JSON list of C-alpha atoms in Angstrom, two decimals:
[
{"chain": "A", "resi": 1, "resn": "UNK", "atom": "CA", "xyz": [31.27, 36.64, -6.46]},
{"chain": "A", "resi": 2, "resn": "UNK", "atom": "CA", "xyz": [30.99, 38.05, -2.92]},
{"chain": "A", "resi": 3, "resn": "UNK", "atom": "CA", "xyz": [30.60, 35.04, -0.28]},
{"chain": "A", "resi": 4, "resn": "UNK", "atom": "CA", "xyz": [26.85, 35.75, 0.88]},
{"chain": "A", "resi": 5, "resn": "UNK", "atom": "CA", "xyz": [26.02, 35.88, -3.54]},
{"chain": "A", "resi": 6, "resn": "UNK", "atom": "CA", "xyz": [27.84, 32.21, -3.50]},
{"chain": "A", "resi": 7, "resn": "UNK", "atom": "CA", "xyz": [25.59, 30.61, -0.42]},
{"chain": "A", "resi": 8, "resn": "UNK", "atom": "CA", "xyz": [22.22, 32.65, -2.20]},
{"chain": "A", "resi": 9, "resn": "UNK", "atom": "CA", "xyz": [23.01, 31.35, -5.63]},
{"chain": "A", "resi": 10, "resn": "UNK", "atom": "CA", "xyz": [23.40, 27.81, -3.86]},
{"chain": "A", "resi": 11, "resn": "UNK", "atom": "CA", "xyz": [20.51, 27.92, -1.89]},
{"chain": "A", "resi": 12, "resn": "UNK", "atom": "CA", "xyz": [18.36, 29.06, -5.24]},
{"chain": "A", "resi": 13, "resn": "UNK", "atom": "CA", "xyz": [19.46, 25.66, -7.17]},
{"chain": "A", "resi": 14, "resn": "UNK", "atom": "CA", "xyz": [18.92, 23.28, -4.43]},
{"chain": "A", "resi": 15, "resn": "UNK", "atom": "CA", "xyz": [15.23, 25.06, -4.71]},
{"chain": "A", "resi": 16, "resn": "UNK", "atom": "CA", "xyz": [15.07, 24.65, -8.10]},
{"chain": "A", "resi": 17, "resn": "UNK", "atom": "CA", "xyz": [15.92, 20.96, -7.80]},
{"chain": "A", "resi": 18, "resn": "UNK", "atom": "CA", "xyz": [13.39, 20.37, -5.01]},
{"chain": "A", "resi": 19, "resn": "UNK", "atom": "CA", "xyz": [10.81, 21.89, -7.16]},
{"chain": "A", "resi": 20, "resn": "UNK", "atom": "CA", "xyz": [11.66, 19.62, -10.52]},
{"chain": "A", "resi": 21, "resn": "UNK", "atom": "CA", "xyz": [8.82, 17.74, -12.06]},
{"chain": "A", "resi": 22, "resn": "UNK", "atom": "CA", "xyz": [6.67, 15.34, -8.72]},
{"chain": "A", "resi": 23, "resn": "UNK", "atom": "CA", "xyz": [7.39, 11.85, -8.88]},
{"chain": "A", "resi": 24, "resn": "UNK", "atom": "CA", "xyz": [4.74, 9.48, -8.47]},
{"chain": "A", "resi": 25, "resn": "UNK", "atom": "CA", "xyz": [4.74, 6.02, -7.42]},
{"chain": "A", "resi": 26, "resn": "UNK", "atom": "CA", "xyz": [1.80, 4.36, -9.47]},
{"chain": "A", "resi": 27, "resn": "UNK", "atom": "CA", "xyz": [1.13, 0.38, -10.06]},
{"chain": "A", "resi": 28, "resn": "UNK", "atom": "CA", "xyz": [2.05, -1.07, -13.07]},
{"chain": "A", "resi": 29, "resn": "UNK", "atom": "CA", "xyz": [2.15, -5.08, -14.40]},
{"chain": "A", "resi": 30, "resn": "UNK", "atom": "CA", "xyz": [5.07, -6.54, -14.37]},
{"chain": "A", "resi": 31, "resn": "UNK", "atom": "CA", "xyz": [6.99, -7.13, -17.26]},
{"chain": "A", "resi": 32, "resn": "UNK", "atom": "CA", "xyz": [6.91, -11.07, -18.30]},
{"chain": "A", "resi": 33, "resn": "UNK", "atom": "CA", "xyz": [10.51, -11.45, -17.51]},
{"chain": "A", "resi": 34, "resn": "UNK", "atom": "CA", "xyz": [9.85, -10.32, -14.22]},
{"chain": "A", "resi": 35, "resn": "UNK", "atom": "CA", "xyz": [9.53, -13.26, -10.96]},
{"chain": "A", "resi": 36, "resn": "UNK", "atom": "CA", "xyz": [6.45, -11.73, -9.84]},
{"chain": "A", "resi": 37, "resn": "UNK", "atom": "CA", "xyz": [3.69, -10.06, -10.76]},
{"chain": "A", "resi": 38, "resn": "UNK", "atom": "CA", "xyz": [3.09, -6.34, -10.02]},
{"chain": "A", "resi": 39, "resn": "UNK", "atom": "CA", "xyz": [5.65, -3.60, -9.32]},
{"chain": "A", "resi": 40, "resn": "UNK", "atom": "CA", "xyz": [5.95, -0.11, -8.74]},
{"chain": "A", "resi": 41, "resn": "UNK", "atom": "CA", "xyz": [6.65, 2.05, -11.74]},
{"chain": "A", "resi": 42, "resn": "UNK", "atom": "CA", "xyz": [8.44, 5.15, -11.21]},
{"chain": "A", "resi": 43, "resn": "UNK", "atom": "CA", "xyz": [6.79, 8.23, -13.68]},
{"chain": "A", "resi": 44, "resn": "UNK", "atom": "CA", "xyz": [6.11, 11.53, -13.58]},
{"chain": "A", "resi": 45, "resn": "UNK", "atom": "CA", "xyz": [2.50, 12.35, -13.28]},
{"chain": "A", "resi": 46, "resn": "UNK", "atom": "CA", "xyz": [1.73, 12.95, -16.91]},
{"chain": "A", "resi": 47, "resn": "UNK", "atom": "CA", "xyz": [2.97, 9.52, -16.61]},
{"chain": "A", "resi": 48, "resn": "UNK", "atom": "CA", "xyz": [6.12, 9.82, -19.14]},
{"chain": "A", "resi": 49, "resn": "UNK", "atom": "CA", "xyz": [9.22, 7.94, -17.53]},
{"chain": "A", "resi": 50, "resn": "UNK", "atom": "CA", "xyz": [11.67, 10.23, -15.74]},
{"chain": "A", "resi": 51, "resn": "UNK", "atom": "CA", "xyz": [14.77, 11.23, -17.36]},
{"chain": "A", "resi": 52, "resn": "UNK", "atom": "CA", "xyz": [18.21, 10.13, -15.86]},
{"chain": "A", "resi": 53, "resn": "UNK", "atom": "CA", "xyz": [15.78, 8.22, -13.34]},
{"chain": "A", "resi": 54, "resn": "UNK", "atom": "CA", "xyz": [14.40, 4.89, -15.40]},
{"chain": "A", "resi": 55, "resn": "UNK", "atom": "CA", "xyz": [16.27, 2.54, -16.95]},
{"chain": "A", "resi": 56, "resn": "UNK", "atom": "CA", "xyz": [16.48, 3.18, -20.75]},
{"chain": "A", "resi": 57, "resn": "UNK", "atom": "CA", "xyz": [14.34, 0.81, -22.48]},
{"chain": "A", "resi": 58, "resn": "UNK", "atom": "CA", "xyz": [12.52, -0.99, -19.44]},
{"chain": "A", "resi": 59, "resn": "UNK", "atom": "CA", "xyz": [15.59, -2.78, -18.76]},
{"chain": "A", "resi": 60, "resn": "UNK", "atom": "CA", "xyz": [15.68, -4.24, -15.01]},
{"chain": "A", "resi": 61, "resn": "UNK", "atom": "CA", "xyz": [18.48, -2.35, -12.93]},
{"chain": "A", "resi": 62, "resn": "UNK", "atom": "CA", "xyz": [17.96, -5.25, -9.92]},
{"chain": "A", "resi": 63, "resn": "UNK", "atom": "CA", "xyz": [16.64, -8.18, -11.59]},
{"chain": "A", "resi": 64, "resn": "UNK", "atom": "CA", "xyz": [13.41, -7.70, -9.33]},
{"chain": "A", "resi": 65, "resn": "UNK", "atom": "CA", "xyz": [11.42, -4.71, -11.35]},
{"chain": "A", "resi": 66, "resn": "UNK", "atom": "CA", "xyz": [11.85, -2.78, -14.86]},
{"chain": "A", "resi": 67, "resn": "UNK", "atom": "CA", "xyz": [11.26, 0.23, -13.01]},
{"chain": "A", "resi": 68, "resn": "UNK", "atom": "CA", "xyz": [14.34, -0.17, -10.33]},
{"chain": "A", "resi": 69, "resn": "UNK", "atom": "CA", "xyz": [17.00, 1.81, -9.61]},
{"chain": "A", "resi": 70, "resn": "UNK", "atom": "CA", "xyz": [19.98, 1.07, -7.30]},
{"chain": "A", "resi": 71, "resn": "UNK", "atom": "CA", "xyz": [20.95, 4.39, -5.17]},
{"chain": "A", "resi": 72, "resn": "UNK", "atom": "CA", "xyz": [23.62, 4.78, -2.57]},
{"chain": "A", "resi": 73, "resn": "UNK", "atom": "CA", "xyz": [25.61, 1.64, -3.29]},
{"chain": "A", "resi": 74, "resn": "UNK", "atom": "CA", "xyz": [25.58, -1.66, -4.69]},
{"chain": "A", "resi": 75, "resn": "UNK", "atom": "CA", "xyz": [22.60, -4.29, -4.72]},
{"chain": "A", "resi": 76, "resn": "UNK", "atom": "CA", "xyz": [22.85, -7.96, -4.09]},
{"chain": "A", "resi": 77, "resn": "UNK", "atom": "CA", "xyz": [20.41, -10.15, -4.94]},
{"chain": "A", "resi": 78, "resn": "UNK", "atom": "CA", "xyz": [19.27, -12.03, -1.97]},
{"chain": "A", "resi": 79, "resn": "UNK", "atom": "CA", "xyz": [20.07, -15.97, -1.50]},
{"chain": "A", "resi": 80, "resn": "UNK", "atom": "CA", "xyz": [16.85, -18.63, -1.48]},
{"chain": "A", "resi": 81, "resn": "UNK", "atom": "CA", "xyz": [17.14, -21.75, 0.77]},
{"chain": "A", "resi": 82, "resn": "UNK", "atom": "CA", "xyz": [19.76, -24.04, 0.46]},
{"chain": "A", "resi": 83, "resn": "UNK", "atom": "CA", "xyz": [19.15, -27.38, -0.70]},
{"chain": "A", "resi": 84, "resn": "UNK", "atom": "CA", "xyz": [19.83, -28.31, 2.86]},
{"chain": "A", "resi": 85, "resn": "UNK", "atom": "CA", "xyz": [17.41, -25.96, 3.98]},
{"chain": "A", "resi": 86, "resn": "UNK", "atom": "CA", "xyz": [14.72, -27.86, 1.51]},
{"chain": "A", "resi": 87, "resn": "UNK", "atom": "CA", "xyz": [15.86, -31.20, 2.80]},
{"chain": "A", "resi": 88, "resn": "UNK", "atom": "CA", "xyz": [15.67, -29.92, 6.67]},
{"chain": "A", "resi": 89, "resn": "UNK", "atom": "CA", "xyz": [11.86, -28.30, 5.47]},
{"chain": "A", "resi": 90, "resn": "UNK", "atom": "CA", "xyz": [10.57, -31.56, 4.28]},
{"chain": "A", "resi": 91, "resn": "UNK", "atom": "CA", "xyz": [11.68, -33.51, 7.05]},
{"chain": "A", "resi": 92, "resn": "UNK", "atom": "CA", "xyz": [10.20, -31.17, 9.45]},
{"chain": "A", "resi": 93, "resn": "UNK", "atom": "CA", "xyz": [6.94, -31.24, 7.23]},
{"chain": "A", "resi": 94, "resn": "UNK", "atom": "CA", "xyz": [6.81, -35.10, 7.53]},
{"chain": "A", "resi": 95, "resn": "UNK", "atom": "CA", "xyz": [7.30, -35.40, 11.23]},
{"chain": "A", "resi": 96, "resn": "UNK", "atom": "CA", "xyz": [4.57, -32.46, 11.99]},
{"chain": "A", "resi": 97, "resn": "UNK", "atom": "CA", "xyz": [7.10, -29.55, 13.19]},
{"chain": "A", "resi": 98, "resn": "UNK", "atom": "CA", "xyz": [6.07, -27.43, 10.58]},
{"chain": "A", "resi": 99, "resn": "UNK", "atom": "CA", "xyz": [2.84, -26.38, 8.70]},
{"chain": "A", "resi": 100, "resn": "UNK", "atom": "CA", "xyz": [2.65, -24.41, 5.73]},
{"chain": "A", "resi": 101, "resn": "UNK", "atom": "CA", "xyz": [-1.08, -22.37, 5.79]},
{"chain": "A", "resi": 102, "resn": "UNK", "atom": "CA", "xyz": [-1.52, -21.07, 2.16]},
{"chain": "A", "resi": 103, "resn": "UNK", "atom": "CA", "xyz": [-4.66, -19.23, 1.05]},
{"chain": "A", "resi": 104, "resn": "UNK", "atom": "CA", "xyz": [-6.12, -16.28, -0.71]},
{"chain": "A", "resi": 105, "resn": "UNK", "atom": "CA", "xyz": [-7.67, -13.08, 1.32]},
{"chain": "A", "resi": 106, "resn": "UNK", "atom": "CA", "xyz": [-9.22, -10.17, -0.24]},
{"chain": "A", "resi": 107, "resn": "UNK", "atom": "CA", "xyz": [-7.82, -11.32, -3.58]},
{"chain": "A", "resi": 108, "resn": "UNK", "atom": "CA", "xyz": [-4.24, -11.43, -1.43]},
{"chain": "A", "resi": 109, "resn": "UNK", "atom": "CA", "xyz": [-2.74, -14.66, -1.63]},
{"chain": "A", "resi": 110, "resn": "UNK", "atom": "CA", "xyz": [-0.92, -15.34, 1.78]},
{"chain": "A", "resi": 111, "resn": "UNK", "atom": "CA", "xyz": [1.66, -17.64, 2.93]},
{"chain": "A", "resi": 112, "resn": "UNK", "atom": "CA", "xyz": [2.21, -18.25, 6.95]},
{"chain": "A", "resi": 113, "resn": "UNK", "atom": "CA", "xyz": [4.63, -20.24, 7.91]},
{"chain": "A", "resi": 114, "resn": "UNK", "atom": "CA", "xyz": [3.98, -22.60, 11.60]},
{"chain": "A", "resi": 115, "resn": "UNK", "atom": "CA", "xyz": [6.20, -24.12, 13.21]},
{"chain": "A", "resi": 116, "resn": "UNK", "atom": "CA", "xyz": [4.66, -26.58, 16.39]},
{"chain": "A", "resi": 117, "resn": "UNK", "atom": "CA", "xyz": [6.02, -25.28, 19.79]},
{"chain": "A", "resi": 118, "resn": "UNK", "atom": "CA", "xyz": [7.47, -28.19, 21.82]},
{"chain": "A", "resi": 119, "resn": "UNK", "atom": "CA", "xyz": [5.19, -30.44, 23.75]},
{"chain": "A", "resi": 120, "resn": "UNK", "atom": "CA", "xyz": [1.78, -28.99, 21.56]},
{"chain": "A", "resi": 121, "resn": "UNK", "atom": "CA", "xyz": [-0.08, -31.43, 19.27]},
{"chain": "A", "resi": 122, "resn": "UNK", "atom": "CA", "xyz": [1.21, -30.32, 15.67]},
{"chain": "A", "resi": 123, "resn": "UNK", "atom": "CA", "xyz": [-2.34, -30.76, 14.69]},
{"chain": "A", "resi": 124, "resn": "UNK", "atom": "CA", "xyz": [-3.35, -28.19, 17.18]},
{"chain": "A", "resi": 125, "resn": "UNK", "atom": "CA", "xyz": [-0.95, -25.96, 16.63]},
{"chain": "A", "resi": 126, "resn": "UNK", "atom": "CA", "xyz": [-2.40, -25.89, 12.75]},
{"chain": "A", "resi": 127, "resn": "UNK", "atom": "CA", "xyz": [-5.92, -25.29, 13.90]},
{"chain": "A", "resi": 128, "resn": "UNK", "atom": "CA", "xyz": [-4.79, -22.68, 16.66]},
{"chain": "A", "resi": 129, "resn": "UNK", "atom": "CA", "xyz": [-2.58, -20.48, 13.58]},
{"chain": "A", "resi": 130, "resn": "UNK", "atom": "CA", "xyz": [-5.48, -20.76, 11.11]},
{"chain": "A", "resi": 131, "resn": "UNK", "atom": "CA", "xyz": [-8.07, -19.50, 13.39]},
{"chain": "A", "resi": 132, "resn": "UNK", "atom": "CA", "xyz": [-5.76, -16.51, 14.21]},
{"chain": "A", "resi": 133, "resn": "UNK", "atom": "CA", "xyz": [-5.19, -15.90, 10.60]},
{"chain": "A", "resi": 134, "resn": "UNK", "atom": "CA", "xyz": [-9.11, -16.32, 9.59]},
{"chain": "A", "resi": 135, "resn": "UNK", "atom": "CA", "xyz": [-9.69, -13.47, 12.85]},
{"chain": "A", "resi": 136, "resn": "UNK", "atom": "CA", "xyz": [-7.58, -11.22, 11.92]},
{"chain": "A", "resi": 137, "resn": "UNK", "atom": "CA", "xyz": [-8.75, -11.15, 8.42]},
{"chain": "A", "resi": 138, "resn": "UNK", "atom": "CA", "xyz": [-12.34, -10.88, 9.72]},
{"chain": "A", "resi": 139, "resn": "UNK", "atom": "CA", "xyz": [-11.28, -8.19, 11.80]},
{"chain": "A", "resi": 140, "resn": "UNK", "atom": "CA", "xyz": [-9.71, -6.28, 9.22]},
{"chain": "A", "resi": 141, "resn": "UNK", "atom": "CA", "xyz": [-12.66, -6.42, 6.77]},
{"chain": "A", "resi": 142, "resn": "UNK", "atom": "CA", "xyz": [-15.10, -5.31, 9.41]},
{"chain": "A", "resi": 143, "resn": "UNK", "atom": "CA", "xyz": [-12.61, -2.09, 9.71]},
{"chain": "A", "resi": 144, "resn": "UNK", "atom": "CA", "xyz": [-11.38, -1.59, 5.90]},
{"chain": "A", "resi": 145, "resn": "UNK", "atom": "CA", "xyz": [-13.61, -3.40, 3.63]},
{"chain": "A", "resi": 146, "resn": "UNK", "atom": "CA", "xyz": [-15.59, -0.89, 1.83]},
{"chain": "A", "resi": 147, "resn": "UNK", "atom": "CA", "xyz": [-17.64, -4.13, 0.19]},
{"chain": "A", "resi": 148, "resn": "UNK", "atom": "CA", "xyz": [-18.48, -4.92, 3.91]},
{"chain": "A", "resi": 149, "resn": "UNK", "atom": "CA", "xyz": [-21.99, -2.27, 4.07]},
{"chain": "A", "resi": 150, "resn": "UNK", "atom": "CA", "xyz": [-21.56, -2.45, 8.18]},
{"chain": "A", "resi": 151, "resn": "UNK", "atom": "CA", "xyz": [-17.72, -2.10, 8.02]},
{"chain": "A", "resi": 152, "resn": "UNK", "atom": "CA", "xyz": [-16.32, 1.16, 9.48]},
{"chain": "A", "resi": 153, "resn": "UNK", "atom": "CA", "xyz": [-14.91, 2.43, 6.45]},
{"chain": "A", "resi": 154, "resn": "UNK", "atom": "CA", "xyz": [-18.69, 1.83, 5.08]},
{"chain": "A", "resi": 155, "resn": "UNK", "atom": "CA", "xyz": [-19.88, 4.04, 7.87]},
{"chain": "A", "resi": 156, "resn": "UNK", "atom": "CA", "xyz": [-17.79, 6.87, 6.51]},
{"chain": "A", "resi": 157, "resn": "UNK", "atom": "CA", "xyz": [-18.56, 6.53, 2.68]},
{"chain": "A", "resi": 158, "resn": "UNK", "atom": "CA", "xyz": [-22.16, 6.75, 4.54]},
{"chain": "A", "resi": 159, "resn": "UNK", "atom": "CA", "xyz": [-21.59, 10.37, 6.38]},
{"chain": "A", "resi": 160, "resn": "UNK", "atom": "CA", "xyz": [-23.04, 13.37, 5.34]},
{"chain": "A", "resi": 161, "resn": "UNK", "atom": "CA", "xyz": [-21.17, 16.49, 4.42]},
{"chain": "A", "resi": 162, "resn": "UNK", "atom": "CA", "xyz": [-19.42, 18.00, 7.49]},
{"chain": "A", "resi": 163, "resn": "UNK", "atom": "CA", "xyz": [-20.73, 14.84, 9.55]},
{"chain": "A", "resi": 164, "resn": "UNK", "atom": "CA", "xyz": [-18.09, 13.64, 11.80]},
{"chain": "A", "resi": 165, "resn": "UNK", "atom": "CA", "xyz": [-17.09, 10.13, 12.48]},
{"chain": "A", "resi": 166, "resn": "UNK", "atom": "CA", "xyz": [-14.93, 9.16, 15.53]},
{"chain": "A", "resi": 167, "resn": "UNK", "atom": "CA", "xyz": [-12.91, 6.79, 14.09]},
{"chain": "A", "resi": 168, "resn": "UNK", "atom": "CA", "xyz": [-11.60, 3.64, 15.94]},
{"chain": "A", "resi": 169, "resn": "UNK", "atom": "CA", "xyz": [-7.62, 3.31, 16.76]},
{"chain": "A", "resi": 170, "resn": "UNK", "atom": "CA", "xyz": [-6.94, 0.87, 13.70]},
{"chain": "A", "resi": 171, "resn": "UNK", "atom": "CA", "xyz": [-8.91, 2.90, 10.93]},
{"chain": "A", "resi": 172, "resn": "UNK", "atom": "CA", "xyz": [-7.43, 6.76, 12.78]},
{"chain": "A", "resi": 173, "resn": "UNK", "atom": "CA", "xyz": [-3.29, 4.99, 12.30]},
{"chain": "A", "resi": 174, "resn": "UNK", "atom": "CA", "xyz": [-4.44, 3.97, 8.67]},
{"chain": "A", "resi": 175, "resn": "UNK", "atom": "CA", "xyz": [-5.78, 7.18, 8.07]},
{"chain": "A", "resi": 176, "resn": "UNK", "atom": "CA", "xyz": [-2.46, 9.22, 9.42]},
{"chain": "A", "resi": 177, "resn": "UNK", "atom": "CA", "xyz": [-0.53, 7.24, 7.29]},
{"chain": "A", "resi": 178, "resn": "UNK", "atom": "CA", "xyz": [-2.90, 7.72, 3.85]},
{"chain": "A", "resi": 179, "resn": "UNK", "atom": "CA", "xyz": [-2.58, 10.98, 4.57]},
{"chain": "A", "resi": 180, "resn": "UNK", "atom": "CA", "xyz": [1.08, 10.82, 5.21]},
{"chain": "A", "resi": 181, "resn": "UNK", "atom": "CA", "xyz": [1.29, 9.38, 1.97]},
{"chain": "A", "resi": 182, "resn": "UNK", "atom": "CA", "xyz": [-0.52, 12.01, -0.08]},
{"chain": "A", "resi": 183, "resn": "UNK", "atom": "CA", "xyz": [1.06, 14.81, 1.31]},
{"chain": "A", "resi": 184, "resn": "UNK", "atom": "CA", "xyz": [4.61, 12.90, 0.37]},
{"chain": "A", "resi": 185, "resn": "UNK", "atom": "CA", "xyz": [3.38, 12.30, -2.89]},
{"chain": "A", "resi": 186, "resn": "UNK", "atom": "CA", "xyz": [2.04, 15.00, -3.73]},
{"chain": "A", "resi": 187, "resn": "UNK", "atom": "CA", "xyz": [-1.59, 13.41, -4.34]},
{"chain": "A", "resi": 188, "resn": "UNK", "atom": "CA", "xyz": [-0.67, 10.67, -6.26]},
{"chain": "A", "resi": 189, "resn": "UNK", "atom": "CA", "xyz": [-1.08, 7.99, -3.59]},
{"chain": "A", "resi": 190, "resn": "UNK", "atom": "CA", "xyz": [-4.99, 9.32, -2.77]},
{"chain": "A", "resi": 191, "resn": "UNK", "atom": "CA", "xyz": [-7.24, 6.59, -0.38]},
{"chain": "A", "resi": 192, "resn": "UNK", "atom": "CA", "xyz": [-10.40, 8.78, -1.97]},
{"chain": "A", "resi": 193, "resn": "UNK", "atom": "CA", "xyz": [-10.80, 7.54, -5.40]},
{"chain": "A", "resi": 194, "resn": "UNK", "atom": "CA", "xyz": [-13.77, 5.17, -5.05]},
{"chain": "A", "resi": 195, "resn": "UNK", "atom": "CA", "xyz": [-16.10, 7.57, -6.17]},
{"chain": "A", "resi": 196, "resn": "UNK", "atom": "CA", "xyz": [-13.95, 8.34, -9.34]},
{"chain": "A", "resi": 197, "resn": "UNK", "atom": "CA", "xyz": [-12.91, 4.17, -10.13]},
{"chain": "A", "resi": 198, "resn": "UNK", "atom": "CA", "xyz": [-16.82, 3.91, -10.21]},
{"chain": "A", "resi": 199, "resn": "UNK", "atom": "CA", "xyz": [-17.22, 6.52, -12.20]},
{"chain": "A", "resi": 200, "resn": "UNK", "atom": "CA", "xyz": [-14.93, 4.95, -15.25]},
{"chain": "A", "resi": 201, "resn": "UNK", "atom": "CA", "xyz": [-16.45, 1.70, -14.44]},
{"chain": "A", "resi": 202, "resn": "UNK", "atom": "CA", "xyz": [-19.51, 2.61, -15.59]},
{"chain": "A", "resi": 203, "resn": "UNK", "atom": "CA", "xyz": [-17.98, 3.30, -18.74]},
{"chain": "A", "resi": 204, "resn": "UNK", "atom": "CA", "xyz": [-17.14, 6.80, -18.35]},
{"chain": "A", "resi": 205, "resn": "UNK", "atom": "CA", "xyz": [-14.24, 8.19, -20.32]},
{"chain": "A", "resi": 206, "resn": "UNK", "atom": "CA", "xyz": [-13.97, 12.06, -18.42]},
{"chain": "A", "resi": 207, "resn": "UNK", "atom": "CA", "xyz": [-13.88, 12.63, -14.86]},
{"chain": "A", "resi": 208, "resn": "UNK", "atom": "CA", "xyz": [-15.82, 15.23, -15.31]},
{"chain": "A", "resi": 209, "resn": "UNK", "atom": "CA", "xyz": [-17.17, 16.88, -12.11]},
{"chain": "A", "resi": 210, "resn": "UNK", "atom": "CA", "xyz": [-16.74, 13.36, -9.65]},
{"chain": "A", "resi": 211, "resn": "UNK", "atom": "CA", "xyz": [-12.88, 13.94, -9.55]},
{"chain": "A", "resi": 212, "resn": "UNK", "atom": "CA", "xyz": [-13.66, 17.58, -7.75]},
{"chain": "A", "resi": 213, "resn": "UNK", "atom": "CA", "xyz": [-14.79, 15.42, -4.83]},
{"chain": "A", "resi": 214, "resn": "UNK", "atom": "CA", "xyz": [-13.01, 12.00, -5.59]},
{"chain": "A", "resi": 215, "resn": "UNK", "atom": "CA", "xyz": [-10.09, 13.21, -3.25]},
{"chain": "A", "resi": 216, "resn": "UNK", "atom": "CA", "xyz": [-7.99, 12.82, 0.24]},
{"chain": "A", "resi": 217, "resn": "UNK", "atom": "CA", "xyz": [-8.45, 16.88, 0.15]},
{"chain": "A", "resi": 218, "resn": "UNK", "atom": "CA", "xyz": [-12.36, 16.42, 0.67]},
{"chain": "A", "resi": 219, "resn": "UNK", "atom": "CA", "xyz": [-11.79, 14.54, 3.97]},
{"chain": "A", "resi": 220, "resn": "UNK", "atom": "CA", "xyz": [-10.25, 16.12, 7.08]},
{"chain": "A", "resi": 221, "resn": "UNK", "atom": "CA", "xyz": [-8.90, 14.46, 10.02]},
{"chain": "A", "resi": 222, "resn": "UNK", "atom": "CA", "xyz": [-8.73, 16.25, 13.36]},
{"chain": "A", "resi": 223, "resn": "UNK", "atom": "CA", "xyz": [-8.92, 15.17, 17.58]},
{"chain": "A", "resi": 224, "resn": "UNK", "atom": "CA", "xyz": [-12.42, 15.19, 17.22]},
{"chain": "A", "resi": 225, "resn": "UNK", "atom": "CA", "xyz": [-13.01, 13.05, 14.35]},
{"chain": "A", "resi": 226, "resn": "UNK", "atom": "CA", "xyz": [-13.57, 12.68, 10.78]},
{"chain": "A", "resi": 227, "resn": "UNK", "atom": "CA", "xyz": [-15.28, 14.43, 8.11]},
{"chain": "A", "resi": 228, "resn": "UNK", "atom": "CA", "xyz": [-15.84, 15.23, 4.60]},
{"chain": "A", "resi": 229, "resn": "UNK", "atom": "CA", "xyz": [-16.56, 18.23, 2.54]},
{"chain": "A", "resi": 230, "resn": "UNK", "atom": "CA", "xyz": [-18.84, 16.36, 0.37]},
{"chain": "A", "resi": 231, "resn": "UNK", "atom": "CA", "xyz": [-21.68, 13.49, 0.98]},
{"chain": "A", "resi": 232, "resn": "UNK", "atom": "CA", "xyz": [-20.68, 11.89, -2.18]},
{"chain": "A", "resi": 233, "resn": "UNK", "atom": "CA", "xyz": [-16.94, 11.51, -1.00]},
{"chain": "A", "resi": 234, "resn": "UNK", "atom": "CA", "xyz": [-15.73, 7.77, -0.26]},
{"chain": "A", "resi": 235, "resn": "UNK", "atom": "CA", "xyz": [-12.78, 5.99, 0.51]},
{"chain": "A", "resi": 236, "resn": "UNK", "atom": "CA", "xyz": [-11.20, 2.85, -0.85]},
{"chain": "A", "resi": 237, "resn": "UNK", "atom": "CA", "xyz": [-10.47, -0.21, 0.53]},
{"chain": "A", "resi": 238, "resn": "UNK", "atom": "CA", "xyz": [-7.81, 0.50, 2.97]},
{"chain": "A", "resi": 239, "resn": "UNK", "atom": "CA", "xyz": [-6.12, -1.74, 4.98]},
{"chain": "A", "resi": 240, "resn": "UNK", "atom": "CA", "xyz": [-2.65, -2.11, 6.80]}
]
């Protein structure tokens, strides 16, 4: 085969591969062997596991997910604390270096390590992390929070067909990303499915027409703003 038939004929498989079945990266419970308690299972959008791709028979490649699998080398499982570290931990605990702030956000539980800068009150130092943590939360719900009805995100469920919305910094990098996202995924990560979840929560068992506007495509985001192709369009929570 001539030279220029060789690099054609190679060019036309690595096409063909590109083009194979999407992957899509969709949320799944963990199994109950698993340490914690949602992962990411890897499937094809009609949702049947891909071949050559998923462990046969749910087993866990990593020890962290049933849908894992190790590419471009080995994986080591990363070491906890040594009992030192626990002993060092407590004693820091007991003399007020360290605080442990523990709490649940958004249905998020949360975990925030403090540890007292020298010559600050340890109590202080508590109070001064937990007020950060409680504002930035606030913050971010008055942005994201689609259960918020004066939230920003709220706003934009709000607009009218071809409305636009100028959206603040925070909620235009969310947005780039999302849509970052859905391009990559062809879809299946999609911000716009509100109107759709509602529509099965109701009891529906067929999209039926809502999933026509229950989409990132009805939304465009340009310089001048944001807007939607349809009034009924609405976005999820989204947060960073």
């Amino acid at each position: 085969m001539p030279l220029l038939a060789q690099r054609q004929e190679a060019r036309r498989r690595r096409s063909a591969a590109v083009s194979a079945p999407a992957l899509a990266l969709r949320a799944a419970s963990r199994p109950a062997s698993a340490p914690r308690g949602r992962c990411l299972e890897l499937a094809t959008r009609s949702g049947s596991p891909v071949e050559g791709l998923l462990p046969s028979g749910g087993a866990m490649v990593d020890g962290e997910a049933s849908a894992s699998q190790v590419v471009g080398g080995s994986w080591t499982a990363p070491k906890g604390p040594s009992p030192e570290d626990d002993v060092l931990l407590d004693k820091w605990k007991e003399e007020g270096k360290l605080h442990v702030l523990e709490g649940v956000w958004c249905c998020v539980p949360y975990k925030v390590t403090v540890v007292v800068p020298a010559g600050q009150e340890s109590a202080e130092a508590r109070t001064r992390a937990q007020e950060i943590l409680d504002g930035v939360a606030k913050q971010a719900e008055a942005v994201f929070s689609h259960f918020v009805d004066s939230s920003e995100v709220s706003t934009i469920n709000k607009l009218g067909a071809d409305e636009v919305h100028s959206p603040s910094a925070a909620m235009r990098k969310v947005l780039t990303l999302a849509a970052t996202l859905n391009r990559m995924t062809r879809g299946a990560f999609d911000p716009a499915v509100l109107p759709l979840a509602r529509h099965f929560k109701e009891g529906n068992t067929t999209a039926g027409e809502v999933a026509a506007y229950s989409r990132w495509s009805a939304f465009s985001l340009a310089d001048t703003g944001l807007k939607k192709s349809h009034a009924r369009s609405a976005l999820f929570y989204v947060s960073r």
